[in-house]
PDB file of C-alpha atoms in Angstrom:
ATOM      1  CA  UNK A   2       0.000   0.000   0.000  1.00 46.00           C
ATOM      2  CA  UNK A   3       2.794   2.453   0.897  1.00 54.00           C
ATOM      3  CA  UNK A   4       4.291   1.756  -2.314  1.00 54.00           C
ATOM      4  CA  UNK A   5       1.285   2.688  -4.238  1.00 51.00           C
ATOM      5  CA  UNK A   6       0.987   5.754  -2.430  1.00 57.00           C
ATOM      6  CA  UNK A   7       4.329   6.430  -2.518  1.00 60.00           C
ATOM      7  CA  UNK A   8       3.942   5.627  -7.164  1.00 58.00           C
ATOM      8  CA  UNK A   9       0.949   7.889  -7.120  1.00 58.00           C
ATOM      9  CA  UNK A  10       2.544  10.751  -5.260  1.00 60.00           C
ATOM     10  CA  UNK A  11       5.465  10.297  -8.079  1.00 60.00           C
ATOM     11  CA  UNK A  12       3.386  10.530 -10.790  1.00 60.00           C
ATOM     12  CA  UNK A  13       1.455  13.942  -9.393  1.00 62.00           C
ATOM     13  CA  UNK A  14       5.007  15.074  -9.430  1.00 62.00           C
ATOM     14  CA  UNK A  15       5.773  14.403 -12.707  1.00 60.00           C
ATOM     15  CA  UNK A  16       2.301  16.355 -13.757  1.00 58.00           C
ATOM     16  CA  UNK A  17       4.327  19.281 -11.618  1.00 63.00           C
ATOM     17  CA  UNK A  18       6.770  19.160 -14.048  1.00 57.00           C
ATOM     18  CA  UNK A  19       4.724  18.999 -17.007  1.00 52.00           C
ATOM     19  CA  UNK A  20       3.120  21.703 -16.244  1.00 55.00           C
ATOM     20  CA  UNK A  21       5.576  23.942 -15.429  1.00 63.00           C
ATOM     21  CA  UNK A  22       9.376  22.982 -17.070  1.00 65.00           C
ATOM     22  CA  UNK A  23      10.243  23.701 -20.570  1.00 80.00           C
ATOM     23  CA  UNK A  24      11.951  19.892 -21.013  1.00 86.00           C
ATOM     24  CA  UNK A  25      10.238  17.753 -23.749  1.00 88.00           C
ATOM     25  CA  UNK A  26       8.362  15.257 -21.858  1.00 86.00           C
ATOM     26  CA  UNK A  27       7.076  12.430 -23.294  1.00 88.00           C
ATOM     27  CA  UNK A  28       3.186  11.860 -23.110  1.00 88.00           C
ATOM     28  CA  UNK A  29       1.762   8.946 -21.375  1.00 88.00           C
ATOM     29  CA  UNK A  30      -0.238   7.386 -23.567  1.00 91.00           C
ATOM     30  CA  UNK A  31      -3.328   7.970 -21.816  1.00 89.00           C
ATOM     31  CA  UNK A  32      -4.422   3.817 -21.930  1.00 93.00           C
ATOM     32  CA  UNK A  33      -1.827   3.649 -18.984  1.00 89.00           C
ATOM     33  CA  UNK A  34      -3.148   4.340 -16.273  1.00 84.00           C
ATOM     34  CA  UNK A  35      -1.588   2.110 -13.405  1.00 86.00           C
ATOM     35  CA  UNK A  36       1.144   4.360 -11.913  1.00 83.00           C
ATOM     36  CA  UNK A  37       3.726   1.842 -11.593  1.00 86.00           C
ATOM     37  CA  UNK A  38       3.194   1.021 -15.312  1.00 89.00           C
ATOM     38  CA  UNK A  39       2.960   5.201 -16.533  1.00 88.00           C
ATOM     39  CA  UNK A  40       6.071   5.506 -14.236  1.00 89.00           C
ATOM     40  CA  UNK A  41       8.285   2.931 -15.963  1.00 92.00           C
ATOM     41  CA  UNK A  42       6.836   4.975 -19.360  1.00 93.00           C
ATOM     42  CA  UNK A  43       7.849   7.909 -18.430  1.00 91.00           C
ATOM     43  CA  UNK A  44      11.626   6.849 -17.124  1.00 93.00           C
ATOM     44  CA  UNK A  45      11.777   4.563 -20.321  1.00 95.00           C
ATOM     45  CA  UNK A  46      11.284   7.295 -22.754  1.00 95.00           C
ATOM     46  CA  UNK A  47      12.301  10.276 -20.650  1.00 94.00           C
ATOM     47  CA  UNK A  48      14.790  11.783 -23.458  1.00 96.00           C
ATOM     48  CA  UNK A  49      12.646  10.753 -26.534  1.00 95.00           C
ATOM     49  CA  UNK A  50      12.400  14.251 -27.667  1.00 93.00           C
ATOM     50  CA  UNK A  51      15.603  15.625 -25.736  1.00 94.00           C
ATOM     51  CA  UNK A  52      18.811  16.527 -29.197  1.00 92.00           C
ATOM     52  CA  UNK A  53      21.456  15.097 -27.394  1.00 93.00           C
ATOM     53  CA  UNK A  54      23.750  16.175 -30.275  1.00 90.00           C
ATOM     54  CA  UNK A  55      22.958  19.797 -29.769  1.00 90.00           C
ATOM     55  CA  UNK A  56      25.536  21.804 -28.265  1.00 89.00           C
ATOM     56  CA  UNK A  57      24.381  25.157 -27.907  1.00 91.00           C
ATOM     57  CA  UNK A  58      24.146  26.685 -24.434  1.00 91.00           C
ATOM     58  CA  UNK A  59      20.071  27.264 -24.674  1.00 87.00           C
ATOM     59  CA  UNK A  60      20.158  23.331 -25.379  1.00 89.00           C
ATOM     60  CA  UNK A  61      22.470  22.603 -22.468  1.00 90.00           C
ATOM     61  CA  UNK A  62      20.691  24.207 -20.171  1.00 91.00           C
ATOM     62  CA  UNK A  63      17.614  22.355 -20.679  1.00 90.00           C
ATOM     63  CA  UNK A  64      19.512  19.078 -20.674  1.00 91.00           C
ATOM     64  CA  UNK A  65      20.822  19.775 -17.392  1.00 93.00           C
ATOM     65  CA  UNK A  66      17.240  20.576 -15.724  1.00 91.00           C
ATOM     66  CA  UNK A  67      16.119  17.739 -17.665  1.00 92.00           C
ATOM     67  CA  UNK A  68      18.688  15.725 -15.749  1.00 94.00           C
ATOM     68  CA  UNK A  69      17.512  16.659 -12.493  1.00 92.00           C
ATOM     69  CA  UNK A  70      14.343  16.067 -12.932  1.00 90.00           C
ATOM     70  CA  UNK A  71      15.658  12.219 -14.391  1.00 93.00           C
ATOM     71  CA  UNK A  72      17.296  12.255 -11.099  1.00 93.00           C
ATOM     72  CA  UNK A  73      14.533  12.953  -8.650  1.00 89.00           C
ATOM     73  CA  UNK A  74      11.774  10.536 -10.798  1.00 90.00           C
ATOM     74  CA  UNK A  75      14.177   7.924 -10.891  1.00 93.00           C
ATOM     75  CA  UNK A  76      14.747   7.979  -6.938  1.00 89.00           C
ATOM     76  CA  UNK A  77      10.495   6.677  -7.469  1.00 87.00           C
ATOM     77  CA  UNK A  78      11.489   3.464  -9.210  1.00 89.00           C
ATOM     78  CA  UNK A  79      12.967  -0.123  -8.113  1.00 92.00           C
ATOM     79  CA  UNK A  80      16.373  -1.466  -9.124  1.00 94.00           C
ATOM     80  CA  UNK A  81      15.365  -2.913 -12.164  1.00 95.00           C
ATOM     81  CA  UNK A  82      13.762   0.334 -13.832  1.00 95.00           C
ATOM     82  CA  UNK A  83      16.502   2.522 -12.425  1.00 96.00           C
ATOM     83  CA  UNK A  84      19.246  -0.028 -13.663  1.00 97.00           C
ATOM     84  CA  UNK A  85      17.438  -0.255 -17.469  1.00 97.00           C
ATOM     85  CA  UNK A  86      16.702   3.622 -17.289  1.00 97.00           C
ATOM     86  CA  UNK A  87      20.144   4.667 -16.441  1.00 97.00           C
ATOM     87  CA  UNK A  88      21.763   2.339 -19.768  1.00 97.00           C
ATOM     88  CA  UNK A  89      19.316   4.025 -21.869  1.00 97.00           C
ATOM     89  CA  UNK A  90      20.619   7.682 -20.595  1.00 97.00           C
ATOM     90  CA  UNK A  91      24.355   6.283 -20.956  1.00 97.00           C
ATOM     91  CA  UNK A  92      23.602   5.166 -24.926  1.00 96.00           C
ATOM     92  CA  UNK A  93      22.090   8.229 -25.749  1.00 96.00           C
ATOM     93  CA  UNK A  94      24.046  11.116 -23.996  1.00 96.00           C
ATOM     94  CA  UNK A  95      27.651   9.263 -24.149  1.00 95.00           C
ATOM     95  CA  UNK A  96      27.647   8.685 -28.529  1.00 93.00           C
ATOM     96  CA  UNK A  97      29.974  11.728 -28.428  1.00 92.00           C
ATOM     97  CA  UNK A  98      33.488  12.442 -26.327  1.00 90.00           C
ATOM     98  CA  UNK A  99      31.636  15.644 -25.726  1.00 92.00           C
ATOM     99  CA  UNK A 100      28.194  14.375 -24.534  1.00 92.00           C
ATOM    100  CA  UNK A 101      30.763  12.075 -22.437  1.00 93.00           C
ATOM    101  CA  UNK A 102      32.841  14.789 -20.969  1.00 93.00           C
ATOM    102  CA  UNK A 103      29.238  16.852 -20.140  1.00 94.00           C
ATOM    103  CA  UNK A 104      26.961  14.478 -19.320  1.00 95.00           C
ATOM    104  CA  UNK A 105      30.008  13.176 -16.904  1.00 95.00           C
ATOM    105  CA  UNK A 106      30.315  16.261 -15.118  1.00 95.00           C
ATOM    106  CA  UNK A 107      26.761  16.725 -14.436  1.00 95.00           C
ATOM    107  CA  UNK A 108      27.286  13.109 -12.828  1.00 96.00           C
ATOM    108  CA  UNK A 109      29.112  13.922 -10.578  1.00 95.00           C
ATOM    109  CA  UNK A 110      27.519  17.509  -9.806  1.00 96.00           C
ATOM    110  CA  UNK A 111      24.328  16.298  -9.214  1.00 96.00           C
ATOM    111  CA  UNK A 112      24.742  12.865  -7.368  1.00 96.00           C
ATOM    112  CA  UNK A 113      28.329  12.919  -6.051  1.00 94.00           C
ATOM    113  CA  UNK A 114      28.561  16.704  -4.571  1.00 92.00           C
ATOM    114  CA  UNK A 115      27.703  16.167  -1.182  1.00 87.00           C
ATOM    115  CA  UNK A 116      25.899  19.210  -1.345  1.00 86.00           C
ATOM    116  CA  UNK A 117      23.682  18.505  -3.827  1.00 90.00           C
ATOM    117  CA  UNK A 118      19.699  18.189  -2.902  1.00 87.00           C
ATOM    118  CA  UNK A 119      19.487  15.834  -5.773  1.00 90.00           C
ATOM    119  CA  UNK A 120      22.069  13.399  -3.466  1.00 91.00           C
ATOM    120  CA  UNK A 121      21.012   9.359  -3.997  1.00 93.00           C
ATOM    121  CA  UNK A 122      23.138   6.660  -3.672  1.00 94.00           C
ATOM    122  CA  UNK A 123      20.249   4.219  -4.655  1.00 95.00           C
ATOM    123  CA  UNK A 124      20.515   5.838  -8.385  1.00 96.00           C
ATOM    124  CA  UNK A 125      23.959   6.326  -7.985  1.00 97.00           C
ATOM    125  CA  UNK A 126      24.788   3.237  -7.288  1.00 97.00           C
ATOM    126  CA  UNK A 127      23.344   2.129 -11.066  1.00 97.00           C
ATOM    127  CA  UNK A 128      24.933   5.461 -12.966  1.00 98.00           C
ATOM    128  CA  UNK A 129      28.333   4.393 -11.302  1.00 97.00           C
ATOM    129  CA  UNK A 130      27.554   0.732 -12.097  1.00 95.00           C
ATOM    130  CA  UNK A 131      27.394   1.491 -15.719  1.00 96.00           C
ATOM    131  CA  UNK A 132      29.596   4.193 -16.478  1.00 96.00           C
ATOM    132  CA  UNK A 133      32.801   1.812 -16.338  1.00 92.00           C
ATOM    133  CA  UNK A 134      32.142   0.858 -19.470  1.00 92.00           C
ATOM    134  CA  UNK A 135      32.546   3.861 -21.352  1.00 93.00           C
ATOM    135  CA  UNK A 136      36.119   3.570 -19.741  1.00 93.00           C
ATOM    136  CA  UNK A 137      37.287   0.833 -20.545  1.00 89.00           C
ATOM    137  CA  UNK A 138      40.776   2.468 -22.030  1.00 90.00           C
ATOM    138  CA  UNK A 139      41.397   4.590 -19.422  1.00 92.00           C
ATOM    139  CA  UNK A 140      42.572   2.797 -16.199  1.00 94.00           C
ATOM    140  CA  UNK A 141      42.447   5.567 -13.849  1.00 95.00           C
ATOM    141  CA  UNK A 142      39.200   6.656 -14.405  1.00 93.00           C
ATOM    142  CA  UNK A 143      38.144   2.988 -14.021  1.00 93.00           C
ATOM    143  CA  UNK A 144      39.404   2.838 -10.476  1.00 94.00           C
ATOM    144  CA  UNK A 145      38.095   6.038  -9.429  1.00 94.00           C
ATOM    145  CA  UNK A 146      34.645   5.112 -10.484  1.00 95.00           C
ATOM    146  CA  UNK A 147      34.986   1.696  -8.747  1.00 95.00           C
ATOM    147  CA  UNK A 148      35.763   3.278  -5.612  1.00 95.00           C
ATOM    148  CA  UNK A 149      33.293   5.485  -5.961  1.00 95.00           C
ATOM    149  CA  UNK A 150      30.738   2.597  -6.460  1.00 96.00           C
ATOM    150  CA  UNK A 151      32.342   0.353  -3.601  1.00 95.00           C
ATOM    151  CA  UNK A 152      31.677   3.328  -1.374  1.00 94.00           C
ATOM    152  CA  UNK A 153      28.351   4.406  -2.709  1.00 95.00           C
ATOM    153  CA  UNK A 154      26.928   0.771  -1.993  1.00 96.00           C
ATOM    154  CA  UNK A 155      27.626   0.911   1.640  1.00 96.00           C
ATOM    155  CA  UNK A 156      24.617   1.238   3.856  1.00 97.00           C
ATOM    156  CA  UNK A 157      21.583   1.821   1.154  1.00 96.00           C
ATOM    157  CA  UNK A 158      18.351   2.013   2.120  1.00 95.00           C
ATOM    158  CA  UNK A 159      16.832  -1.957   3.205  1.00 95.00           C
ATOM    159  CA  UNK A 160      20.600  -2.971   4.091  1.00 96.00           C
ATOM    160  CA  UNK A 161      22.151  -4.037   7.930  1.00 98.00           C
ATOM    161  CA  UNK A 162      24.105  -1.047   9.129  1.00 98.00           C
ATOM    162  CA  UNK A 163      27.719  -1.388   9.475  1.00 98.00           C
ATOM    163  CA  UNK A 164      28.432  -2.149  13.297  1.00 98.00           C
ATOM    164  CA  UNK A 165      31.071  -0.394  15.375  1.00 97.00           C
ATOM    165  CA  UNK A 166      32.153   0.125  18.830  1.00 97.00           C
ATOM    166  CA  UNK A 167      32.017   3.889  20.281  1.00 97.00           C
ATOM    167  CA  UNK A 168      33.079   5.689  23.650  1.00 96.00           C
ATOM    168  CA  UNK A 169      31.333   7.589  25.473  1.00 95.00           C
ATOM    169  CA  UNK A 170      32.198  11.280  26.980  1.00 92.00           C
ATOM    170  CA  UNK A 171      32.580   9.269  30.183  1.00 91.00           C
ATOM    171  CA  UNK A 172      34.891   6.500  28.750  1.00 93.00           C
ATOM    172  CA  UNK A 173      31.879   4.511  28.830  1.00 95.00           C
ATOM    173  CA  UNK A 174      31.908   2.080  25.937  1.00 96.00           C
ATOM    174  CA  UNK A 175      29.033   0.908  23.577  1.00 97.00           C
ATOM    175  CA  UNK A 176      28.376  -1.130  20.331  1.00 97.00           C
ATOM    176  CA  UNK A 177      25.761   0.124  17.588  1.00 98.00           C
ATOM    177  CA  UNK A 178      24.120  -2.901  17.664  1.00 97.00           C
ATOM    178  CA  UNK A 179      23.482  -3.146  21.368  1.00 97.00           C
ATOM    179  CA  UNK A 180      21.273   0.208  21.012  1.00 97.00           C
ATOM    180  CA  UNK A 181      17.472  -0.573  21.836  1.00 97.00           C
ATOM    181  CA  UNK A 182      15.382   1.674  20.161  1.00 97.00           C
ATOM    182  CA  UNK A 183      12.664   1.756  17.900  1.00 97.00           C
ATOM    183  CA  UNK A 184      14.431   4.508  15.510  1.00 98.00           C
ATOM    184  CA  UNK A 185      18.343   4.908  16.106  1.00 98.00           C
ATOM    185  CA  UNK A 186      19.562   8.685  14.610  1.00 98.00           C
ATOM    186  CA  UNK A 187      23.327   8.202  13.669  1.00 98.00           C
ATOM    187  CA  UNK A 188      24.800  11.999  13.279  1.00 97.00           C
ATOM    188  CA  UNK A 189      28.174  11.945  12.267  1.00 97.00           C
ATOM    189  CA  UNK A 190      29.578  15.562  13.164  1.00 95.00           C
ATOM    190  CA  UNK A 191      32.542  17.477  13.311  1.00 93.00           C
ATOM    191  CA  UNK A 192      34.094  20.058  15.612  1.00 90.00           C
ATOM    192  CA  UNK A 193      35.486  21.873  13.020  1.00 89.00           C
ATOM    193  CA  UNK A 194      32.661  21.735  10.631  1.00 90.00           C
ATOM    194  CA  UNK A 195      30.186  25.321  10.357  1.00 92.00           C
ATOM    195  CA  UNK A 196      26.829  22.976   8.955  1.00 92.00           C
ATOM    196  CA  UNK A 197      27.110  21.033  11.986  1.00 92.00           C
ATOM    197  CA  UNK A 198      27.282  24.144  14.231  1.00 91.00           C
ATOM    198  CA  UNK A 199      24.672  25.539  12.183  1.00 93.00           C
ATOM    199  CA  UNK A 200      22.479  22.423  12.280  1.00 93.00           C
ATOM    200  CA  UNK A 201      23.155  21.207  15.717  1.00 93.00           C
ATOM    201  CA  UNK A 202      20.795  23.831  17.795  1.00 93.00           C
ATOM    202  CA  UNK A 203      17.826  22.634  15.611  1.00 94.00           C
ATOM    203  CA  UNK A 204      18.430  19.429  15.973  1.00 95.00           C
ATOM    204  CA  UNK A 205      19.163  19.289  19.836  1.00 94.00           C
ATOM    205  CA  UNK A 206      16.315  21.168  20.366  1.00 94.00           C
ATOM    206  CA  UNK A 207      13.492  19.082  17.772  1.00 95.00           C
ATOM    207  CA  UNK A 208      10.815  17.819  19.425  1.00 95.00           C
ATOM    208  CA  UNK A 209      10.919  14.739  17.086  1.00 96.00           C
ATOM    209  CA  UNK A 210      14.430  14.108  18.551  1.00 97.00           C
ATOM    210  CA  UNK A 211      13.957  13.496  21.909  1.00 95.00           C
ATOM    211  CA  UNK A 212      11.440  10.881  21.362  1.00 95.00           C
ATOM    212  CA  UNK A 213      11.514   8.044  24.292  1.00 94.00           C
ATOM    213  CA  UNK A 214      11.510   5.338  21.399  1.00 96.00           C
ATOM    214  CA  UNK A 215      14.460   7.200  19.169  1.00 97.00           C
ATOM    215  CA  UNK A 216      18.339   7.029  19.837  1.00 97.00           C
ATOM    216  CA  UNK A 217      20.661   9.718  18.504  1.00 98.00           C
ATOM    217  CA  UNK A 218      24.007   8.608  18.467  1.00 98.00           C
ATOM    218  CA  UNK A 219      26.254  11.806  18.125  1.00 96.00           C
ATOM    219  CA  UNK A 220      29.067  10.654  16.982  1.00 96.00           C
ATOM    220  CA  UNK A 221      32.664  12.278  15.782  1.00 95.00           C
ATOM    221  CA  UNK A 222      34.135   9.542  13.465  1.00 94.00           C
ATOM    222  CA  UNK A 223      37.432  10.629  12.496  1.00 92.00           C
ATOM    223  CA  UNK A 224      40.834  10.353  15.248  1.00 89.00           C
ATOM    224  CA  UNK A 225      41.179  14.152  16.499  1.00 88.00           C
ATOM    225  CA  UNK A 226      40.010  13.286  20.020  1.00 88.00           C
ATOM    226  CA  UNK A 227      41.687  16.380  21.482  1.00 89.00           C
ATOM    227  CA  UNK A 228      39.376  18.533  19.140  1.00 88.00           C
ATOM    228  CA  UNK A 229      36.222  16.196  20.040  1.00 90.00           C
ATOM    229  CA  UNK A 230      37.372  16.512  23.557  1.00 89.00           C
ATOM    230  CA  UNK A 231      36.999  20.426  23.546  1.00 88.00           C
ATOM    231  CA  UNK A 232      33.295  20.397  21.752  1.00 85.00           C
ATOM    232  CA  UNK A 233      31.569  20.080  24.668  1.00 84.00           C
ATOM    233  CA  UNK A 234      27.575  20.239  24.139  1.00 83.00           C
ATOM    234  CA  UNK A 235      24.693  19.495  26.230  1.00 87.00           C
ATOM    235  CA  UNK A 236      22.220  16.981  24.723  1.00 92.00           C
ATOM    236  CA  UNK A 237      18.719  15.584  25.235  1.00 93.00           C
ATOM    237  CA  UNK A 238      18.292  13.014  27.423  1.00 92.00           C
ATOM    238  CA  UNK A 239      17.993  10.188  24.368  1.00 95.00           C
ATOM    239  CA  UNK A 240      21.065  11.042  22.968  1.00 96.00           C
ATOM    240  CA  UNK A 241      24.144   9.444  23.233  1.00 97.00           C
ATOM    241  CA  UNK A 242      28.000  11.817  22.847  1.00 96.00           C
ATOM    242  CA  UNK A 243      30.453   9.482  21.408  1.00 96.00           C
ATOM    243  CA  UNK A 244      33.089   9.167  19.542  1.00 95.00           C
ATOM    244  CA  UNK A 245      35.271   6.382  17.424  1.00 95.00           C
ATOM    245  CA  UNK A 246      38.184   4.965  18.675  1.00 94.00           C
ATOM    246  CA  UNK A 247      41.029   5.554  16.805  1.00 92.00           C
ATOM    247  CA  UNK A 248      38.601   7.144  14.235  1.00 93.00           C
ATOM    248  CA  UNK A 249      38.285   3.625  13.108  1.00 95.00           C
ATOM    249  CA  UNK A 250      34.936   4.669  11.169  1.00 96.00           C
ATOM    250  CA  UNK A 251      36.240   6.711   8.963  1.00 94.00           C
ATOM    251  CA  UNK A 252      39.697   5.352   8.892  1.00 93.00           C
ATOM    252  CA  UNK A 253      38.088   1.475   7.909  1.00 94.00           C
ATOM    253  CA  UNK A 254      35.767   3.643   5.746  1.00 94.00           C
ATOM    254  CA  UNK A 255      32.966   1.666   7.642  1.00 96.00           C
ATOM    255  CA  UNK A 256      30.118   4.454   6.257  1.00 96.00           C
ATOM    256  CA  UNK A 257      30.612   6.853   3.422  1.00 91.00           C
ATOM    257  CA  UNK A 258      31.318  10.411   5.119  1.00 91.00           C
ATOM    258  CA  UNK A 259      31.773  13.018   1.933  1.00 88.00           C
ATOM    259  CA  UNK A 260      30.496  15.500   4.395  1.00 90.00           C
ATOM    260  CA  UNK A 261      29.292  16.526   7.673  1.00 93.00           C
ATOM    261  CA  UNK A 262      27.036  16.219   8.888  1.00 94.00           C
ATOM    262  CA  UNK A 263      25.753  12.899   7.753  1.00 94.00           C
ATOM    263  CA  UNK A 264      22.236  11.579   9.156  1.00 96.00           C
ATOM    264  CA  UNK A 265      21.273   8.303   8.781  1.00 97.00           C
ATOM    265  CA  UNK A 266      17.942   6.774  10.231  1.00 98.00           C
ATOM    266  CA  UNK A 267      17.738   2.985  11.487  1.00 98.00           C
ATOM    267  CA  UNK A 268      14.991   0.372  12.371  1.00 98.00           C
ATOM    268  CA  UNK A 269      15.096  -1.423  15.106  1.00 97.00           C
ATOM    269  CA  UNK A 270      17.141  -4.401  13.537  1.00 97.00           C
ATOM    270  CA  UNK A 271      19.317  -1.585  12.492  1.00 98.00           C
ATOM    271  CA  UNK A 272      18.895  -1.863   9.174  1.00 98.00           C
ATOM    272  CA  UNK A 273      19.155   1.495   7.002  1.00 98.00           C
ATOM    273  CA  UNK A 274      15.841   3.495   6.444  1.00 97.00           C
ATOM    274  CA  UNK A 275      17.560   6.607   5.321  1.00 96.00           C
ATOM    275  CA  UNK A 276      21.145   7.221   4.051  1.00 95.00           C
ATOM    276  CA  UNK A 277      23.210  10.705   4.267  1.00 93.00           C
ATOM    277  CA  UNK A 278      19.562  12.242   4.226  1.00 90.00           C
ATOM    278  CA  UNK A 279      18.770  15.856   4.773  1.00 90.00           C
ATOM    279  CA  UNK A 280      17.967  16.614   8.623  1.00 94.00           C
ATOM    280  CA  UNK A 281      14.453  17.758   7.546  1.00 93.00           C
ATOM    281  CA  UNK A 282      13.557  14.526   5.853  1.00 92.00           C
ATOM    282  CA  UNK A 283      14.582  12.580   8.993  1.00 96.00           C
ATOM    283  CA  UNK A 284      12.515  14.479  10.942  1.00 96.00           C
ATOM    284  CA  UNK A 285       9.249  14.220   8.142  1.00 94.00           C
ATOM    285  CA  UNK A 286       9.826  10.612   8.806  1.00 95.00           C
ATOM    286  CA  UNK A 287       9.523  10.353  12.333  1.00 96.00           C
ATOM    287  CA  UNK A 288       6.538  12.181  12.154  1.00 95.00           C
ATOM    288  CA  UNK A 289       5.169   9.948   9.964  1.00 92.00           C
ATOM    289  CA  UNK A 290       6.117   6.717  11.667  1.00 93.00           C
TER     290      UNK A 290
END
């Protein structure tokens, strides 16, 4: 059921779009009317009436917000759509060592900048997955993008979280997976990062955060103890202030850090709900659920 809400929600989205972006959309035929089925349409023949072969700066710039809107519909779809949607964006935009060089760049601008709204490592996953390809002469850029993929593949959405050991402000010790909660928050911070200053009073002081059934683990990954040491904060009862020994999480590159701060939401079997997600969406979550 949540799926089908979740399909039809998509869809009014894409009628957003329609409406109000210049892109060439392709038209549902209107016999379709499942929206699983006019989703899979729409991602199948997204860049039907897109010129990939024209270069001019007026064309470019409606490629691009063409992308992003590829981007956000795709983050709608299963693996399998995604996976066959993402080839058919590779065949068309990469034909040229232009369209490669572009198309590449926007890549990485759109789904690698850790910055980026547009930020999914489910669709990621399948754009790194089958650019390697189009590399196959050029050795360097084959590594980079198979690091990039190794990394992007750790703790997706539906997948265990990656277990490890933190201490405590008191030299208490603790284990992830030992955490009994329904929802377990892990925010990965940084002394010496502005967002998290910036972030941290709204989320120390959201109501939705100091739920009896949710956990936030705090934590400070990396090995500057001394500067983690000096951060002192106080935090809602729920939370826990940790750190990792030896900065072992990001040292072991146990979770995929490009920026902090990181949020990632749990279950209670501490599998991933959310990945690297915006604070906001975490918290539209939990007050859902």
């Amino acid at each position: 059921m949540k799926r089908l809400q979740t399909l039809i929600i998509a869809m009014a989205c894409v009628i957003n779009l329609l409406a109000q972006n210049a892109f060439p959309l392709p038209q549902i035929p209107e016999t379709m009317r499942q929206p699983e089925e006019r989703l899979t349409y729409l991602v199948n023949h997204f860049w039907d009436n897109y010129q990939f072969n024209d270069t001019t700066q007026v064309n470019q710039d409606l490629g691009e917000q063409g992308f992003a809107d590829f981007i956000n519909v795709l983050g709608y779809g299963n693996d399998e759509l995604i996976e066959n949607a993402t080839k058919i964006f590779y065949d068309l935009a990469f034909t040229t060592s232009w369209g490669k060089n572009h198309y590449s760049q926007m890549i990485n601008h759109y789904l690698d900048n850790p910055n980026s709204p547009l930020r999914n490592d489910v669709v990621y996953v399948h754009f790194l997955r089958n650019i390697r390809p189009y590399y196959a002469n050029d050795a360097v850029a084959r590594q980079r993008y198979t690091f990039k993929l190794t990394q992007a593949k750790k703790n997706l959405p539906g997948q265990p979280a990656t277990d490890f050991s933190y201490t405590e402000r008191n030299g208490q010790q603790g284990k992830l997976s030992n955490i009994q909660a329904k929802f377990t928050l892990l925010f990965f911070h940084d002394p010496d990062c502005e967002n998290c200053k910036r972030i941290m009073p709204y989320a120390v002081a959201e109501g939705q955060l100091k739920r009896q059934d949710v956990t936030v683990l705090a934590i400070y990954a990396d090995k500057d103890y001394d500067a983690w040491k000096k951060d002192v904060r106080t935090y809602p009862a729920n939370w826990i202030d940790a750190y990792s020994p030896d900065g072992e999480i990001t040292q072991k590159l146990l979770y995929y850090i490009p920026a902090t701060p990181s949020f990632y939401l749990l279950d209670a079997n501490k599998k991933v709900i959310l990945k690297d997600a915006p604070l906001d969406t975490v918290i539209a979550f939990l007050q859902q659920n």
